[in-house]
mmCIF file of C-alpha atoms in Angstrom:
data_model
loop_
_atom_site.group_PDB
_atom_site.id
_atom_site.type_symbol
_atom_site.label_atom_id
_atom_site.label_comp_id
_atom_site.label_asym_id
_atom_site.label_seq_id
_atom_site.Cartn_x
_atom_site.Cartn_y
_atom_site.Cartn_z
ATOM 1 C CA UNK A 1 -3.684 186.355 -229.423
ATOM 2 C CA UNK A 2 -1.497 183.515 -230.635
ATOM 3 C CA UNK A 3 1.709 183.406 -232.921
ATOM 4 C CA UNK A 4 5.575 183.080 -232.301
ATOM 5 C CA UNK A 5 4.976 186.774 -230.790
ATOM 6 C CA UNK A 6 3.391 188.651 -228.739
ATOM 7 C CA UNK A 7 3.073 192.587 -228.985
ATOM 8 C CA UNK A 8 1.685 194.391 -225.810
ATOM 9 C CA UNK A 9 -1.800 196.117 -225.283
ATOM 10 C CA UNK A 10 -0.346 199.374 -225.506
ATOM 11 C CA UNK A 11 1.133 198.561 -228.656
ATOM 12 C CA UNK A 12 -1.712 196.889 -230.391
ATOM 13 C CA UNK A 13 -4.046 199.760 -228.533
ATOM 14 C CA UNK A 14 -1.348 202.373 -230.789
ATOM 15 C CA UNK A 15 -1.594 200.053 -234.108
ATOM 16 C CA UNK A 16 -5.721 200.066 -233.896
ATOM 17 C CA UNK A 17 -5.648 203.639 -233.315
ATOM 18 C CA UNK A 18 -3.580 204.585 -236.828
ATOM 19 C CA UNK A 19 -5.540 201.842 -238.802
ATOM 20 C CA UNK A 20 -8.767 203.549 -237.390
ATOM 21 C CA UNK A 21 -7.158 207.184 -238.658
ATOM 22 C CA UNK A 22 -5.923 205.653 -241.929
ATOM 23 C CA UNK A 23 -9.451 203.960 -242.663
ATOM 24 C CA UNK A 24 -10.919 207.903 -242.041
ATOM 25 C CA UNK A 25 -8.201 209.082 -244.485
ATOM 26 C CA UNK A 26 -8.568 206.476 -247.270
ATOM 27 C CA UNK A 27 -5.607 203.919 -247.357
ATOM 28 C CA UNK A 28 -3.993 201.122 -249.035
ATOM 29 C CA UNK A 29 -2.475 198.022 -247.676
ATOM 30 C CA UNK A 30 -0.385 195.508 -249.555
ATOM 31 C CA UNK A 31 -1.071 191.761 -248.513
ATOM 32 C CA UNK A 32 1.554 189.046 -248.470
ATOM 33 C CA UNK A 33 1.456 185.057 -248.554
ATOM 34 C CA UNK A 34 -0.186 182.817 -250.151
ATOM 35 C CA UNK A 35 -2.391 179.844 -248.535
ATOM 36 C CA UNK A 36 -4.376 182.278 -245.975
ATOM 37 C CA UNK A 37 -4.485 185.182 -248.495
ATOM 38 C CA UNK A 38 -8.694 184.497 -249.295
ATOM 39 C CA UNK A 39 -9.250 185.133 -245.344
ATOM 40 C CA UNK A 40 -7.610 188.157 -244.874
ATOM 41 C CA UNK A 41 -9.173 189.417 -248.276
ATOM 42 C CA UNK A 42 -12.855 188.789 -246.536
ATOM 43 C CA UNK A 43 -12.179 190.951 -243.689
ATOM 44 C CA UNK A 44 -10.151 193.839 -245.175
ATOM 45 C CA UNK A 45 -13.365 193.647 -248.052
ATOM 46 C CA UNK A 46 -15.649 194.459 -244.381
ATOM 47 C CA UNK A 47 -18.843 193.499 -243.617
ATOM 48 C CA UNK A 48 -22.464 195.590 -243.626
ATOM 49 C CA UNK A 49 -22.931 195.920 -240.322
ATOM 50 C CA UNK A 50 -21.960 199.833 -240.050
ATOM 51 C CA UNK A 51 -23.609 200.951 -243.678
ATOM 52 C CA UNK A 52 -23.515 199.553 -247.084
ATOM 53 C CA UNK A 53 -20.510 198.794 -248.688
ATOM 54 C CA UNK A 54 -19.150 199.393 -252.137
ATOM 55 C CA UNK A 55 -17.049 197.550 -253.186
ATOM 56 C CA UNK A 56 -14.690 196.613 -256.279
ATOM 57 C CA UNK A 57 -12.554 193.365 -256.656
ATOM 58 C CA UNK A 58 -9.938 193.349 -259.732
ATOM 59 C CA UNK A 59 -9.776 189.511 -260.594
ATOM 60 C CA UNK A 60 -5.775 190.285 -262.201
ATOM 61 C CA UNK A 61 -4.970 186.575 -260.976
ATOM 62 C CA UNK A 62 -8.687 184.801 -260.616
ATOM 63 C CA UNK A 63 -11.401 184.357 -262.960
ATOM 64 C CA UNK A 64 -14.922 186.314 -262.839
ATOM 65 C CA UNK A 65 -17.112 183.421 -260.939
ATOM 66 C CA UNK A 66 -14.664 183.012 -258.125
ATOM 67 C CA UNK A 67 -14.751 186.813 -258.178
ATOM 68 C CA UNK A 68 -18.376 186.828 -257.628
ATOM 69 C CA UNK A 69 -18.661 184.059 -255.200
ATOM 70 C CA UNK A 70 -16.421 186.036 -252.815
ATOM 71 C CA UNK A 71 -18.304 189.144 -252.948
ATOM 72 C CA UNK A 72 -21.750 187.034 -252.882
ATOM 73 C CA UNK A 73 -20.356 185.548 -249.625
ATOM 74 C CA UNK A 74 -19.729 188.783 -247.629
ATOM 75 C CA UNK A 75 -22.793 190.653 -249.466
ATOM 76 C CA UNK A 76 -25.041 190.521 -246.146
ATOM 77 C CA UNK A 77 -27.544 193.283 -247.659
ATOM 78 C CA UNK A 78 -28.165 192.699 -251.082
ATOM 79 C CA UNK A 79 -30.340 195.751 -251.530
ATOM 80 C CA UNK A 80 -27.840 198.001 -250.022
ATOM 81 C CA UNK A 81 -24.466 196.914 -251.024
ATOM 82 C CA UNK A 82 -23.047 197.356 -253.960
ATOM 83 C CA UNK A 83 -20.188 195.188 -256.211
ATOM 84 C CA UNK A 84 -18.283 195.590 -259.178
ATOM 85 C CA UNK A 85 -16.009 192.975 -260.580
ATOM 86 C CA UNK A 86 -13.246 194.387 -263.339
ATOM 87 C CA UNK A 87 -11.557 191.403 -264.978
ATOM 88 C CA UNK A 88 -8.347 191.795 -267.156
ATOM 89 C CA UNK A 89 -7.720 189.433 -269.580
ATOM 90 C CA UNK A 90 -4.184 190.740 -271.310
ATOM 91 C CA UNK A 91 -4.465 187.723 -273.972
ATOM 92 C CA UNK A 92 -7.990 188.518 -274.463
ATOM 93 C CA UNK A 93 -8.484 184.888 -272.881
ATOM 94 C CA UNK A 94 -12.133 185.959 -271.614
ATOM 95 C CA UNK A 95 -14.464 184.936 -274.338
ATOM 96 C CA UNK A 96 -17.453 186.666 -272.065
ATOM 97 C CA UNK A 97 -15.591 190.618 -272.850
ATOM 98 C CA UNK A 98 -17.760 193.456 -272.914
ATOM 99 C CA UNK A 99 -19.332 195.012 -269.790
ATOM 100 C CA UNK A 100 -22.713 194.960 -267.938
ATOM 101 C CA UNK A 101 -23.841 197.104 -265.093
ATOM 102 C CA UNK A 102 -27.569 197.338 -263.305
ATOM 103 C CA UNK A 103 -28.582 201.172 -262.766
ATOM 104 C CA UNK A 104 -30.230 200.034 -259.433
ATOM 105 C CA UNK A 105 -28.321 197.666 -258.047
ATOM 106 C CA UNK A 106 -24.831 199.192 -259.070
ATOM 107 C CA UNK A 107 -23.616 196.015 -259.981
ATOM 108 C CA UNK A 108 -21.384 195.930 -262.711
ATOM 109 C CA UNK A 109 -19.465 193.390 -264.682
ATOM 110 C CA UNK A 110 -15.871 194.982 -266.959
ATOM 111 C CA UNK A 111 -13.527 193.200 -268.526
ATOM 112 C CA UNK A 112 -10.193 194.902 -270.074
ATOM 113 C CA UNK A 113 -9.106 192.628 -272.630
ATOM 114 C CA UNK A 114 -5.780 194.477 -273.566
ATOM 115 C CA UNK A 115 -2.342 194.155 -272.051
ATOM 116 C CA UNK A 116 -1.953 197.899 -271.373
ATOM 117 C CA UNK A 117 -1.706 199.203 -268.024
ATOM 118 C CA UNK A 118 -3.304 202.254 -269.041
ATOM 119 C CA UNK A 119 -6.410 200.514 -269.834
ATOM 120 C CA UNK A 120 -6.289 198.305 -267.005
ATOM 121 C CA UNK A 121 -5.704 201.482 -264.711
ATOM 122 C CA UNK A 122 -8.746 203.509 -266.726
ATOM 123 C CA UNK A 123 -11.267 200.961 -266.037
ATOM 124 C CA UNK A 124 -10.581 200.370 -262.392
ATOM 125 C CA UNK A 125 -10.661 204.073 -261.860
ATOM 126 C CA UNK A 126 -14.196 204.674 -263.775
ATOM 127 C CA UNK A 127 -15.480 201.984 -262.014
ATOM 128 C CA UNK A 128 -14.308 202.909 -258.597
ATOM 129 C CA UNK A 129 -15.735 206.240 -259.311
ATOM 130 C CA UNK A 130 -19.240 205.002 -260.485
ATOM 131 C CA UNK A 131 -19.711 203.010 -257.283
ATOM 132 C CA UNK A 132 -18.425 205.792 -255.096
ATOM 133 C CA UNK A 133 -20.644 208.779 -256.682
ATOM 134 C CA UNK A 134 -22.795 210.509 -254.055
ATOM 135 C CA UNK A 135 -21.520 212.007 -251.000
ATOM 136 C CA UNK A 136 -23.437 209.176 -248.719
ATOM 137 C CA UNK A 137 -20.908 206.516 -250.823
ATOM 138 C CA UNK A 138 -18.217 208.813 -250.277
ATOM 139 C CA UNK A 139 -18.077 208.101 -245.747
ATOM 140 C CA UNK A 140 -14.812 206.665 -245.066
ATOM 141 C CA UNK A 141 -14.296 203.167 -245.719
ATOM 142 C CA UNK A 142 -17.599 202.625 -247.442
ATOM 143 C CA UNK A 143 -16.011 201.668 -250.375
ATOM 144 C CA UNK A 144 -13.604 198.824 -250.597
ATOM 145 C CA UNK A 145 -11.392 197.684 -253.401
ATOM 146 C CA UNK A 146 -9.372 194.335 -253.900
ATOM 147 C CA UNK A 147 -6.528 193.461 -256.504
ATOM 148 C CA UNK A 148 -6.059 189.400 -256.500
ATOM 149 C CA UNK A 149 -3.299 189.755 -257.600
ATOM 150 C CA UNK A 150 -0.598 191.626 -258.021
ATOM 151 C CA UNK A 151 1.582 188.591 -259.933
ATOM 152 C CA UNK A 152 0.702 189.137 -263.738
ATOM 153 C CA UNK A 153 1.437 193.256 -263.349
ATOM 154 C CA UNK A 154 4.702 192.743 -261.836
ATOM 155 C CA UNK A 155 5.321 189.456 -264.458
ATOM 156 C CA UNK A 156 3.962 191.371 -267.266
ATOM 157 C CA UNK A 157 5.503 194.575 -267.042
ATOM 158 C CA UNK A 158 8.733 194.483 -264.113
ATOM 159 C CA UNK A 159 8.539 196.413 -261.294
ATOM 160 C CA UNK A 160 8.957 199.915 -262.361
ATOM 161 C CA UNK A 161 5.897 200.134 -264.812
ATOM 162 C CA UNK A 162 4.161 198.172 -261.887
ATOM 163 C CA UNK A 163 4.934 200.992 -259.400
ATOM 164 C CA UNK A 164 3.983 203.395 -261.898
ATOM 165 C CA UNK A 165 0.811 201.676 -262.402
ATOM 166 C CA UNK A 166 -0.012 201.587 -258.639
ATOM 167 C CA UNK A 167 0.382 204.775 -258.236
ATOM 168 C CA UNK A 168 -2.563 205.990 -259.874
ATOM 169 C CA UNK A 169 -4.551 203.017 -258.677
ATOM 170 C CA UNK A 170 -3.900 203.661 -254.968
ATOM 171 C CA UNK A 171 -4.708 207.420 -255.187
ATOM 172 C CA UNK A 172 -8.085 206.702 -256.799
ATOM 173 C CA UNK A 173 -9.060 204.578 -253.985
ATOM 174 C CA UNK A 174 -7.722 207.559 -251.560
ATOM 175 C CA UNK A 175 -9.841 210.264 -253.246
ATOM 176 C CA UNK A 176 -13.175 208.654 -252.419
ATOM 177 C CA UNK A 177 -11.572 208.010 -248.813
ATOM 178 C CA UNK A 178 -11.883 204.086 -249.709
ATOM 179 C CA UNK A 179 -9.281 201.499 -248.269
ATOM 180 C CA UNK A 180 -7.849 199.037 -250.952
ATOM 181 C CA UNK A 181 -5.708 195.988 -250.408
ATOM 182 C CA UNK A 182 -3.595 193.943 -253.325
ATOM 183 C CA UNK A 183 -2.212 190.551 -252.919
ATOM 184 C CA UNK A 184 1.437 189.426 -253.785
ATOM 185 C CA UNK A 185 2.487 185.973 -253.754
ATOM 186 C CA UNK A 186 4.987 185.532 -250.678
ATOM 187 C CA UNK A 187 7.257 184.508 -254.024
ATOM 188 C CA UNK A 188 7.905 188.243 -254.852
ATOM 189 C CA UNK A 189 9.792 190.927 -253.071
ATOM 190 C CA UNK A 190 7.634 192.836 -251.409
ATOM 191 C CA UNK A 191 10.451 195.689 -250.437
ATOM 192 C CA UNK A 192 10.145 196.474 -253.950
ATOM 193 C CA UNK A 193 6.371 197.592 -253.864
ATOM 194 C CA UNK A 194 5.763 198.228 -250.071
ATOM 195 C CA UNK A 195 6.538 202.080 -249.966
ATOM 196 C CA UNK A 196 3.725 202.566 -251.972
ATOM 197 C CA UNK A 197 1.434 201.478 -249.457
ATOM 198 C CA UNK A 198 0.121 202.455 -245.834
ATOM 199 C CA UNK A 199 0.870 199.248 -244.287
ATOM 200 C CA UNK A 200 1.749 195.596 -244.917
ATOM 201 C CA UNK A 201 -0.148 192.605 -243.823
ATOM 202 C CA UNK A 202 1.660 189.275 -244.044
ATOM 203 C CA UNK A 203 -0.816 186.170 -243.538
ATOM 204 C CA UNK A 204 -0.126 182.444 -242.527
ATOM 205 C CA UNK A 205 -1.782 179.495 -241.157
ATOM 206 C CA UNK A 206 -0.877 178.196 -238.188
ATOM 207 C CA UNK A 207 -1.934 175.281 -236.060
ATOM 208 C CA UNK A 208 -4.899 176.943 -234.609
ATOM 209 C CA UNK A 209 -5.877 179.003 -237.473
ATOM 210 C CA UNK A 210 -4.836 181.727 -239.707
ATOM 211 C CA UNK A 211 -2.759 184.454 -238.127
ATOM 212 C CA UNK A 212 -1.512 187.739 -239.620
ATOM 213 C CA UNK A 213 1.405 190.337 -238.996
ATOM 214 C CA UNK A 214 0.817 194.201 -239.791
ATOM 215 C CA UNK A 215 3.361 196.658 -240.141
ATOM 216 C CA UNK A 216 2.045 200.244 -240.655
ATOM 217 C CA UNK A 217 4.216 203.819 -239.594
ATOM 218 C CA UNK A 218 7.534 201.405 -238.098
ATOM 219 C CA UNK A 219 4.781 199.743 -235.394
ATOM 220 C CA UNK A 220 4.960 195.624 -236.208
ATOM 221 C CA UNK A 221 1.758 193.869 -234.184
ATOM 222 C CA UNK A 222 3.777 190.281 -234.219
ATOM 223 C CA UNK A 223 1.588 187.461 -235.523
ATOM 224 C CA UNK A 224 -1.345 187.887 -234.023
ATOM 225 C CA UNK A 225 -4.964 185.259 -234.755
ATOM 226 C CA UNK A 226 -6.977 186.939 -237.588
#
């Protein structure tokens, strides 16, 4: 354990139990921070040691190749895991366009070339439902979603519309007992969106590595090593 603040073992134990409950129920967390967000993302997307994962990466502020690279670096068994990338290009900047899917691997790429948040929300919901279809795939926290990042949504539509949009996406993730995390750059006001999420995790680089600080249900872990 590292960082400026230390949290008692009892408090950390209570936090871990609550986090396990949220995973069973389906949950969404807000990830705040710039420099070390990718490290938290890899942890939150989950490994495959406990069974196959079904991962959805929404690239709102990232390109398709970087999204695929991040997903491929995590997948430990490509015969079991499946991944989908939803690329949002409100200005039609992605010439590749279109969508593709493999029936065997369930891997798919979808491009939304519209500024309309309803179109993006529909594409995300359809992709989540496709990967999570089947009873065995709806086991708690099997489906993981990364939204990177919320900056274009807030900048292009304002906080009010962003909240309405996120309400739909988070409900979709919870409906399939999944776990979603949403990157918010540090320059934005997290309090304007935090109430939509089950918790927030702040990430930073420290002298001895990357640290995280979780806030869930009034609990605060303090800074601990990621």
